[in-house]
Coordinates of C-alpha atoms in Angstrom, one line a residue:
Chain A
M886 CA 101.0 117.5 72.6
T887 CA 102.7 114.3 73.8
D888 CA 105.0 113.2 76.4
T889 CA 108.1 110.9 75.9
H890 CA 105.9 107.9 75.1
G891 CA 104.0 109.6 72.3
T892 CA 100.7 109.5 74.2
P893 CA 98.5 112.5 74.6
H894 CA 99.0 114.1 78.0
P895 CA 96.3 116.2 79.2
D896 CA 98.3 118.5 81.7
D897 CA 101.5 118.7 79.5
S898 CA 102.0 121.2 76.9
R899 CA 105.3 120.0 75.7
D900 CA 107.2 116.9 74.5
T901 CA 110.2 116.5 76.7
C902 CA 112.3 114.6 74.2
G903 CA 110.6 115.0 71.0
T904 CA 110.4 111.2 70.3
H905 CA 107.0 111.1 68.5
N906 CA 106.0 107.8 67.5
A907 CA 104.5 109.2 64.3
C908 CA 102.1 106.6 62.9
D909 CA 98.6 107.9 62.8
D910 CA 97.0 104.7 61.4
T911 CA 96.9 102.2 64.2
R912 CA 94.6 99.9 62.3
D913 CA 97.7 98.1 60.9
T914 CA 99.3 96.5 64.0
Y915 CA 102.5 95.6 62.2
A916 CA 102.8 99.1 60.9
V917 CA 102.6 100.5 64.5
I918 CA 105.3 98.0 65.7
R919 CA 107.6 98.9 62.8
S920 CA 107.1 102.7 63.7
V921 CA 107.9 102.2 67.3
L922 CA 111.0 100.3 66.4
T923 CA 112.4 102.8 64.0
T924 CA 111.3 105.9 65.9
T925 CA 111.9 105.0 69.5
F926 CA 114.5 102.4 69.2
K927 CA 116.3 103.8 66.3
I928 CA 116.6 100.5 64.5
P929 CA 117.0 100.9 60.8
D930 CA 114.1 100.2 58.7
D931 CA 115.9 97.6 56.5
E932 CA 116.7 95.5 59.7
I933 CA 113.0 95.0 60.4
S934 CA 111.0 92.1 58.9
P935 CA 108.3 89.9 60.4
E936 CA 110.5 86.8 60.9
R937 CA 113.0 88.7 62.9
T938 CA 113.1 88.1 66.8
L939 CA 113.3 90.9 69.3
E940 CA 116.7 89.6 70.3
Q941 CA 117.9 89.8 66.7
L942 CA 116.8 93.6 66.8
E943 CA 118.9 93.9 70.0
L944 CA 116.2 94.5 72.3
D945 CA 117.3 93.7 75.8
S946 CA 115.0 93.2 78.9
L947 CA 114.8 96.9 79.8
A948 CA 114.0 97.6 75.9
L949 CA 111.4 94.8 76.0
A950 CA 109.5 96.5 79.0
E951 CA 109.7 99.9 77.3
F952 CA 108.5 98.4 74.0
A953 CA 105.6 96.7 75.7
L954 CA 104.7 100.0 77.5
I955 CA 104.7 102.0 74.3
L956 CA 102.5 99.4 72.3
Q957 CA 100.0 99.4 75.4
E958 CA 99.7 103.2 74.9
R959 CA 99.4 103.1 71.1
L960 CA 97.2 100.1 70.7
E961 CA 95.3 100.2 74.2
V962 CA 95.9 96.4 74.9
R963 CA 98.4 95.0 77.2
I964 CA 100.8 92.4 75.9
D965 CA 102.0 89.9 78.6
E966 CA 105.7 89.2 79.2
E967 CA 105.5 85.8 77.7
H968 CA 104.3 87.2 74.5
A969 CA 107.1 89.4 74.0
T970 CA 110.2 87.6 74.9
R971 CA 113.7 88.0 73.2
A972 CA 112.9 84.8 71.2
T973 CA 109.5 86.2 69.9
T974 CA 109.3 87.2 66.2
L975 CA 107.6 90.4 65.1
A976 CA 105.1 88.3 63.2
Q977 CA 104.2 86.6 66.5
V978 CA 103.9 90.0 68.3
T979 CA 101.7 91.2 65.8
E980 CA 99.5 88.1 65.7
H981 CA 99.0 88.2 69.6
L982 CA 98.3 91.8 69.6
D983 CA 95.7 91.4 66.7
I984 CA 94.1 88.8 68.9
L985 CA 94.1 91.1 71.9
R986 CA 92.7 94.0 70.0
A987 CA 89.9 91.8 68.5
Q988 CA 89.0 90.8 72.1
S989 CA 89.0 94.3 73.3
V990 CA 86.4 95.3 70.6
T991 CA 84.1 92.5 71.1
T992 CA 84.1 92.5 75.0
P993 CA 83.4 96.1 76.0
Chain B
M65 CA 151.6 121.0 101.8
T66 CA 154.0 119.3 99.5
P67 CA 153.9 120.1 95.8
R68 CA 152.4 117.4 93.7
R69 CA 153.3 116.2 90.2
P70 CA 151.1 117.9 87.5
V71 CA 149.1 115.7 85.2
A72 CA 148.6 116.5 81.4
I73 CA 145.4 117.6 79.9
T74 CA 145.5 116.2 76.4
G75 CA 141.9 116.4 75.2
L76 CA 138.9 118.5 75.5
G77 CA 135.2 118.2 74.7
L78 CA 132.5 120.6 75.2
V79 CA 128.7 120.6 74.7
T80 CA 127.3 123.8 76.0
P81 CA 124.8 126.5 75.4
G82 CA 127.6 128.1 73.5
G83 CA 127.6 125.4 70.8
E84 CA 128.6 121.8 70.0
G85 CA 132.3 121.2 70.4
A86 CA 135.1 123.1 72.2
A87 CA 135.7 125.4 69.4
A88 CA 132.2 126.5 69.2
T89 CA 131.9 127.1 73.0
W90 CA 135.2 128.9 73.0
D91 CA 134.1 131.3 70.1
A92 CA 130.8 131.9 72.0
V93 CA 132.4 132.6 75.2
C94 CA 134.9 135.0 73.6
A95 CA 132.0 136.8 71.7
G96 CA 130.6 137.7 75.2
N97 CA 126.9 137.5 74.5
G98 CA 124.5 135.8 76.9
T99 CA 122.7 132.8 75.6
A100 CA 119.7 132.8 77.9
A101 CA 116.4 132.7 76.2
P102 CA 112.7 132.0 76.9
D103 CA 112.3 128.3 77.4
P104 CA 109.1 126.6 76.1
V105 CA 109.5 124.0 78.9
L106 CA 109.2 126.7 81.5
T107 CA 106.3 128.6 80.0
G108 CA 104.0 130.2 82.6
L109 CA 106.6 130.0 85.5
P110 CA 107.9 132.9 87.5
V111 CA 111.3 132.2 85.8
D112 CA 110.8 131.1 82.2
F113 CA 114.1 131.3 80.6
S114 CA 117.3 129.2 80.6
C115 CA 120.6 128.4 78.7
R116 CA 120.1 125.4 76.5
V117 CA 122.6 123.4 74.4
P118 CA 121.4 124.2 71.0
L119 CA 120.6 120.6 69.9
T120 CA 117.2 119.1 69.7
E121 CA 116.6 115.6 71.3
E122 CA 116.4 114.2 67.7
E123 CA 119.7 115.7 66.7
L124 CA 121.4 114.3 69.9
D125 CA 119.8 110.9 69.1
R126 CA 121.2 110.9 65.6
R127 CA 124.6 111.6 67.0
I128 CA 124.4 109.0 69.8
G129 CA 123.2 106.3 67.7
R130 CA 121.2 103.3 68.6
R131 CA 121.5 103.4 72.4
S132 CA 119.9 106.8 72.6
W133 CA 116.4 105.4 73.4
R134 CA 117.5 104.6 76.9
M135 CA 119.4 107.7 77.6
G136 CA 118.3 110.9 79.3
R137 CA 119.7 114.2 77.9
S138 CA 122.5 114.4 80.4
A139 CA 123.9 110.9 79.4
K140 CA 123.7 112.0 75.7
L141 CA 125.6 115.2 76.4
A142 CA 128.2 113.5 78.4
V143 CA 128.6 110.8 75.6
L144 CA 129.0 113.5 73.0
A145 CA 131.6 115.5 74.9
A146 CA 133.5 112.4 76.0
R147 CA 133.9 111.3 72.4
E148 CA 135.1 114.7 71.4
A149 CA 137.6 114.8 74.2
V150 CA 139.0 111.4 73.5
R151 CA 139.2 112.1 69.8
D152 CA 141.1 115.4 70.5
A153 CA 143.6 113.6 72.9
G154 CA 144.4 111.3 69.9
H155 CA 143.2 108.2 71.8
R156 CA 141.4 105.4 70.0
P157 CA 139.0 103.2 72.2
A158 CA 139.6 100.4 69.8
D159 CA 143.3 100.4 70.8
W160 CA 143.7 101.3 74.4
D161 CA 143.7 99.0 77.4
G162 CA 140.1 99.7 78.8
A163 CA 140.8 98.4 82.1
R164 CA 143.2 101.2 82.7
V165 CA 140.8 103.9 81.6
A166 CA 138.9 105.8 84.4
T167 CA 135.6 107.7 83.7
V168 CA 134.9 110.3 86.2
L169 CA 132.0 112.7 85.3
G170 CA 130.4 114.9 88.2
C171 CA 126.7 115.3 88.0
G172 CA 124.4 117.2 90.5
M173 CA 120.9 115.6 89.8
G174 CA 120.2 113.3 86.8
C175 CA 117.3 113.9 84.3
V176 CA 114.8 115.5 86.8
D177 CA 112.5 116.4 83.8
R178 CA 112.0 112.9 82.8
W179 CA 111.6 111.9 86.5
E180 CA 108.8 114.5 86.8
E181 CA 107.2 113.2 83.9
Q182 CA 107.1 109.7 85.3
G183 CA 105.7 111.2 88.5
R184 CA 102.9 112.5 86.6
R185 CA 102.2 109.2 84.9
L186 CA 102.1 107.4 88.2
A187 CA 99.8 110.1 89.7
E188 CA 97.4 110.1 86.8
R189 CA 97.4 106.9 85.1
G190 CA 98.9 104.3 87.6
P191 CA 101.9 102.2 88.2
D192 CA 101.5 100.3 84.8
F193 CA 102.1 103.4 82.8
V194 CA 105.6 104.3 84.6
S195 CA 108.4 103.7 82.2
P196 CA 111.0 101.1 83.2
L197 CA 113.6 103.8 82.3
A198 CA 112.4 106.0 85.1
I199 CA 115.4 104.9 87.4
P200 CA 118.1 104.9 84.9
L201 CA 117.0 108.3 83.7
V202 CA 117.2 109.8 87.1
L203 CA 120.5 108.3 88.5
P204 CA 123.0 111.0 88.3
N205 CA 125.8 108.4 87.6
L206 CA 124.2 107.3 84.4
G207 CA 126.2 109.8 82.3
T208 CA 129.4 108.2 83.4
G209 CA 128.0 104.8 83.1
E210 CA 127.1 105.5 79.3
V211 CA 130.3 107.0 78.8
S212 CA 132.3 104.0 80.0
I213 CA 130.1 101.7 77.9
D214 CA 130.5 104.0 74.8
L215 CA 134.3 104.1 75.1
G216 CA 134.8 100.7 76.5
A217 CA 136.4 102.4 79.5
R218 CA 136.4 99.4 82.1
G219 CA 138.6 101.0 85.0
V220 CA 137.3 103.1 87.9
S221 CA 134.1 105.0 87.2
L222 CA 132.6 107.6 89.4
A223 CA 130.1 110.2 89.5
P224 CA 131.1 112.6 92.2
A225 CA 128.1 114.8 93.4
T226 CA 129.3 118.1 95.0
A227 CA 126.4 120.2 93.3
C228 CA 127.8 123.1 91.3
A229 CA 131.4 122.0 92.1
S230 CA 131.0 118.4 90.7
G231 CA 132.8 118.9 87.4
A232 CA 135.8 120.3 89.3
T233 CA 135.7 117.6 91.8
A234 CA 135.7 115.0 89.2
L235 CA 139.0 116.5 87.8
A236 CA 140.6 116.8 91.2
L237 CA 139.6 113.0 91.8
A238 CA 140.9 111.9 88.2
R239 CA 144.2 113.5 89.1
D240 CA 144.5 111.5 92.4
L241 CA 143.6 108.3 90.5
L242 CA 146.4 109.0 88.0
A243 CA 148.8 109.8 90.9
A244 CA 147.9 106.6 92.7
D245 CA 148.3 104.6 89.5
L246 CA 144.8 103.4 89.6
C247 CA 144.4 104.3 85.9
D248 CA 146.5 105.4 83.0
V249 CA 143.9 107.6 81.3
A250 CA 141.1 109.4 82.9
V251 CA 138.1 110.7 81.0
A252 CA 136.8 113.2 83.6
G253 CA 134.5 116.2 83.8
G254 CA 130.9 117.2 84.5
V255 CA 127.5 116.9 82.9
E256 CA 124.2 118.4 83.7
A257 CA 120.8 118.4 82.1
G258 CA 118.7 119.7 85.0
V259 CA 116.4 122.2 83.5
S260 CA 112.8 121.2 84.5
R261 CA 109.7 123.0 85.7
L262 CA 110.1 121.7 89.1
S263 CA 114.0 122.2 89.5
T264 CA 113.7 125.7 88.0
T265 CA 110.9 126.6 90.4
G266 CA 112.9 125.1 93.2
F267 CA 115.9 127.3 92.5
W268 CA 113.6 130.4 92.1
R269 CA 112.0 129.6 95.6
M270 CA 115.4 129.7 97.0
G271 CA 115.9 133.1 95.6
A272 CA 118.8 131.9 93.6
L273 CA 117.7 132.8 90.1
S274 CA 117.6 136.1 88.1
E275 CA 114.1 137.3 87.3
R276 CA 115.1 139.5 84.4
R277 CA 112.3 137.9 82.2
D278 CA 112.1 141.1 80.1
A279 CA 115.8 140.5 79.0
P280 CA 117.0 137.0 79.5
A281 CA 120.1 137.4 77.5
G282 CA 121.4 140.1 79.9
A283 CA 120.3 138.2 83.1
S284 CA 123.3 136.5 84.0
R285 CA 125.9 139.3 84.9
P286 CA 128.6 138.1 87.1
F287 CA 130.0 140.8 89.5
A288 CA 127.7 143.4 88.4
A289 CA 126.2 145.8 90.9
D290 CA 122.6 144.9 89.6
R291 CA 123.1 141.1 89.3
D292 CA 120.0 139.4 90.7
G293 CA 120.7 135.6 90.5
F294 CA 122.0 132.9 88.1
V295 CA 120.4 131.4 85.0
V296 CA 119.9 127.6 84.9
G297 CA 122.0 126.1 82.1
E298 CA 123.0 122.7 81.0
G299 CA 125.9 121.0 79.2
A300 CA 128.8 118.7 79.5
G301 CA 132.5 119.4 79.8
V302 CA 135.0 116.4 79.5
L303 CA 138.8 116.6 79.8
V304 CA 141.3 113.6 79.1
L305 CA 144.0 113.6 81.8
E306 CA 147.0 111.4 81.7
R307 CA 150.4 111.4 83.4
T308 CA 152.7 113.9 81.6
A309 CA 155.4 111.2 80.9
D310 CA 152.8 108.9 79.1
A311 CA 151.6 111.8 77.0
V312 CA 155.1 112.7 75.9
A313 CA 156.0 109.1 75.4
R314 CA 153.2 108.7 72.9
G315 CA 154.1 111.9 71.2
K316 CA 151.1 113.9 72.4
P317 CA 151.9 117.4 73.7
P318 CA 149.6 118.4 76.5
R319 CA 147.3 121.3 75.9
A320 CA 147.8 122.4 79.5
L321 CA 148.6 120.9 82.9
L322 CA 146.5 120.4 86.0
A323 CA 149.1 121.5 88.5
G324 CA 147.2 121.6 91.7
C325 CA 143.8 120.9 93.2
G326 CA 142.3 122.1 96.5
S327 CA 139.1 120.7 97.9
T328 CA 137.5 121.8 101.2
S329 CA 134.3 122.2 103.0
D330 CA 132.8 125.3 104.6
A331 CA 131.1 123.2 107.5
H332 CA 128.7 126.2 107.8
H333 CA 125.5 126.1 106.0
P334 CA 123.8 123.8 103.2
T335 CA 123.3 126.4 100.7
A336 CA 125.0 129.8 101.8
P337 CA 128.7 130.3 101.4
A338 CA 130.6 131.1 104.6
P339 CA 130.6 134.9 104.8
D340 CA 134.3 134.8 105.7
G341 CA 135.2 132.7 102.7
R342 CA 137.8 130.8 104.8
G343 CA 136.9 127.5 103.1
A344 CA 137.2 128.8 99.7
E345 CA 140.6 130.4 100.8
A346 CA 142.0 127.2 102.1
A347 CA 140.9 125.4 98.9
L348 CA 142.8 128.2 96.8
R349 CA 145.9 128.0 99.2
T350 CA 146.0 124.3 99.0
A351 CA 145.7 124.2 95.1
L352 CA 148.4 126.8 94.8
A353 CA 150.8 124.9 97.3
E354 CA 150.3 121.7 95.3
A355 CA 151.3 123.5 92.2
N356 CA 154.4 124.9 94.1
L357 CA 153.1 128.4 93.2
D358 CA 152.8 131.7 95.1
P359 CA 149.7 133.7 95.1
Q360 CA 151.3 136.4 93.0
D361 CA 152.2 133.8 90.3
V362 CA 148.4 133.5 89.4
D363 CA 148.0 135.6 86.2
H364 CA 144.3 134.8 85.7
V365 CA 141.1 133.7 87.6
N366 CA 138.4 131.9 85.9
A367 CA 135.8 132.7 88.6
H368 CA 132.7 130.6 89.8
G369 CA 130.9 134.0 89.3
T370 CA 127.3 132.8 89.3
S371 CA 125.7 136.3 89.2
T372 CA 124.0 135.7 92.6
A373 CA 124.4 138.4 95.2
L374 CA 126.0 136.2 97.7
N375 CA 128.4 134.2 95.7
D376 CA 130.0 137.1 93.7
A377 CA 130.5 139.2 96.9
T378 CA 132.2 136.4 98.7
E379 CA 134.2 135.4 95.7
A380 CA 135.2 139.0 94.8
D381 CA 136.5 139.4 98.4
L382 CA 138.4 136.2 98.3
I383 CA 140.1 137.3 95.1
A384 CA 140.9 140.7 96.3
R385 CA 142.3 139.4 99.7
V386 CA 144.3 136.3 98.6
L387 CA 145.4 137.6 94.9
P388 CA 145.8 141.5 95.8
H389 CA 148.1 141.7 92.6
R390 CA 144.8 142.0 90.4
P391 CA 145.0 139.0 88.1
S392 CA 142.5 139.2 85.3
V393 CA 139.1 137.8 86.1
T394 CA 136.5 136.3 83.8
A395 CA 133.3 134.3 84.5
A396 CA 131.8 132.2 81.7
K397 CA 128.3 132.0 83.3
G398 CA 127.7 135.3 81.9
V399 CA 127.5 133.7 78.4
L400 CA 126.6 130.0 79.3
G401 CA 124.4 130.4 82.5
H402 CA 125.0 127.9 85.3
G403 CA 125.7 124.5 84.0
L404 CA 125.5 123.2 87.7
G405 CA 127.3 119.9 87.9
A406 CA 128.9 120.5 84.4
A407 CA 130.2 124.1 85.1
G408 CA 133.5 123.2 86.9
A409 CA 134.5 121.1 84.1
V410 CA 133.4 123.4 81.3
E411 CA 135.3 126.3 83.0
A412 CA 138.4 124.3 83.5
A413 CA 138.3 123.6 79.8
L414 CA 137.9 127.1 79.0
T415 CA 140.9 127.9 81.2
V416 CA 142.8 125.6 79.3
L417 CA 142.1 127.4 76.1
T418 CA 142.8 130.7 77.7
L419 CA 146.3 129.3 78.6
Q420 CA 146.7 127.9 75.0
H421 CA 145.4 131.0 73.1
R422 CA 146.7 133.6 75.4
R423 CA 143.2 135.0 75.5
V424 CA 140.8 135.9 78.3
P425 CA 137.2 136.1 77.2
P426 CA 135.2 139.0 78.6
I427 CA 132.3 138.7 81.3
A428 CA 129.0 139.1 79.4
N429 CA 126.7 141.8 80.4
L430 CA 129.2 143.6 82.7
E431 CA 130.0 147.2 82.3
A432 CA 132.0 147.5 85.4
P433 CA 132.4 145.4 88.6
A434 CA 130.2 146.3 91.4
P435 CA 131.6 149.1 93.7
G436 CA 133.6 147.7 96.3
F437 CA 134.8 144.7 94.2
D438 CA 138.6 145.3 93.7
L439 CA 138.7 143.0 90.7
D440 CA 140.4 143.3 87.2
C441 CA 137.3 142.0 85.3
V442 CA 137.7 141.6 81.6
L443 CA 134.9 143.5 79.9
K444 CA 133.3 143.7 76.5
E445 CA 135.9 141.9 74.5
P446 CA 138.6 139.4 74.9
R447 CA 142.0 140.4 76.4
R448 CA 145.2 139.2 74.9
Q449 CA 147.3 138.1 77.9
E450 CA 150.4 135.8 78.5
V451 CA 148.8 133.6 81.1
R452 CA 151.2 131.1 82.5
A453 CA 149.2 130.1 85.5
A454 CA 145.4 130.2 86.1
V455 CA 143.0 129.1 88.8
S456 CA 139.5 128.0 88.3
H457 CA 137.0 128.3 91.1
S458 CA 134.0 126.1 91.7
F459 CA 131.8 126.2 94.7
G460 CA 128.8 124.2 95.4
F461 CA 125.7 123.9 97.6
G462 CA 126.8 121.7 100.6
G463 CA 129.7 124.0 101.3
H464 CA 132.0 122.6 98.7
N465 CA 134.9 124.5 97.6
V466 CA 137.2 123.2 94.7
V467 CA 140.0 125.2 93.3
L468 CA 142.1 123.9 90.2
V469 CA 145.5 125.2 89.2
L470 CA 146.1 125.1 85.5
T471 CA 149.5 126.0 84.0
R472 CA 151.1 126.2 80.6
P473 CA 153.1 123.0 79.8

């Protein structure tokens, strides 16, 4: 079972709010981002495209912090604040996360 | 005590364990069947049942829309009930002067379930894994805050916390804001989504909860001889209040009038009612004086009726002493459980519907009032009654007593 952030939680046998970020395949970083945006932030799928900035998707500073936390849990890398600002595009977020993920694989 | 000018109640919105909407809740309360059921969230605990709003988080999110990601369950329930109440009142947020609209929603404790979840994250995984939403989720005023945002209501906004009387306190305060000309419309009531493993266990440790695990639907039985505690519930009740002249001027006949409010404190004990019921009696007498009514004018009592040994004994004694002419008595908590900070507003809304429909819902799970309770409790099925004036009682931990007098227009 998962807690609110869609992450397995050892001592928790329930999901308090039911917001599963259902995207089992985490190999495709952009697909994970898209899934978080539609599932947690209720952004319509047709608003989401690589060139859109986080601001254009109406993510405020509170939302950006929550977005970064969920991505960290899903992808096991931590995105810095400067790489997820309101002016950052989804393509840039994806690119940065891919770099971080590659590093985390090569440097155990 | 000088009589006060009544204010008009022009809209109702309810989201309760009885259903989504005022009509669904009214039907459920009139049917008189308890809604308590085993709660997966409480599995394994000494008390593992509750009364829940029959909407999943996903269903709530769909109704709320894009801002739902940041809201706890209580804010979502508040927004839905407020939208219904405003629609029912015939107001359009696009058209009104938002600066003159107050939002006053009582709440006991915020989203403690999500707070507990964040506490677990901190303990098990460290500070970096605590959500930035932790604080907005636990603040008890965020229901009011999200309602003001949703409606573009920019006037006074408050979340009075008087525990289980919060919803009634909110209505009394809203009346005062209108009387003081601090707003033209008040969107007022109460909200609570306080069912969690820790809160339920805490209430159980106080000895406040029914332990009827074998038959939860029959657990909440206000005024019964074999009552053994309340059942934790949740929900939101919102009423739209405005000055009667304003309602008349815009061609909106009030559903009912809020004719008097009495608010007192026991100054006795944090969680036990004063055994002599003096504080509650003072609240009742103040509310009646404000409404310019005598005790014998009260046709009906919507009791606080929690189904705890102490509350119901004290309240039965109060009713029999101050209102010895035996007005009809109902207690919605038999069906809905105890909505804590929402209860006072939900019950005020149900009292409005009793006035309008000339119908008093029965007390669920009650065969007869406990021996010694000299009350005319409505049993088994709704009773048709011409109710002209009714009182709604709310009492909260902290020694808060709030009585509202509601009358037909």
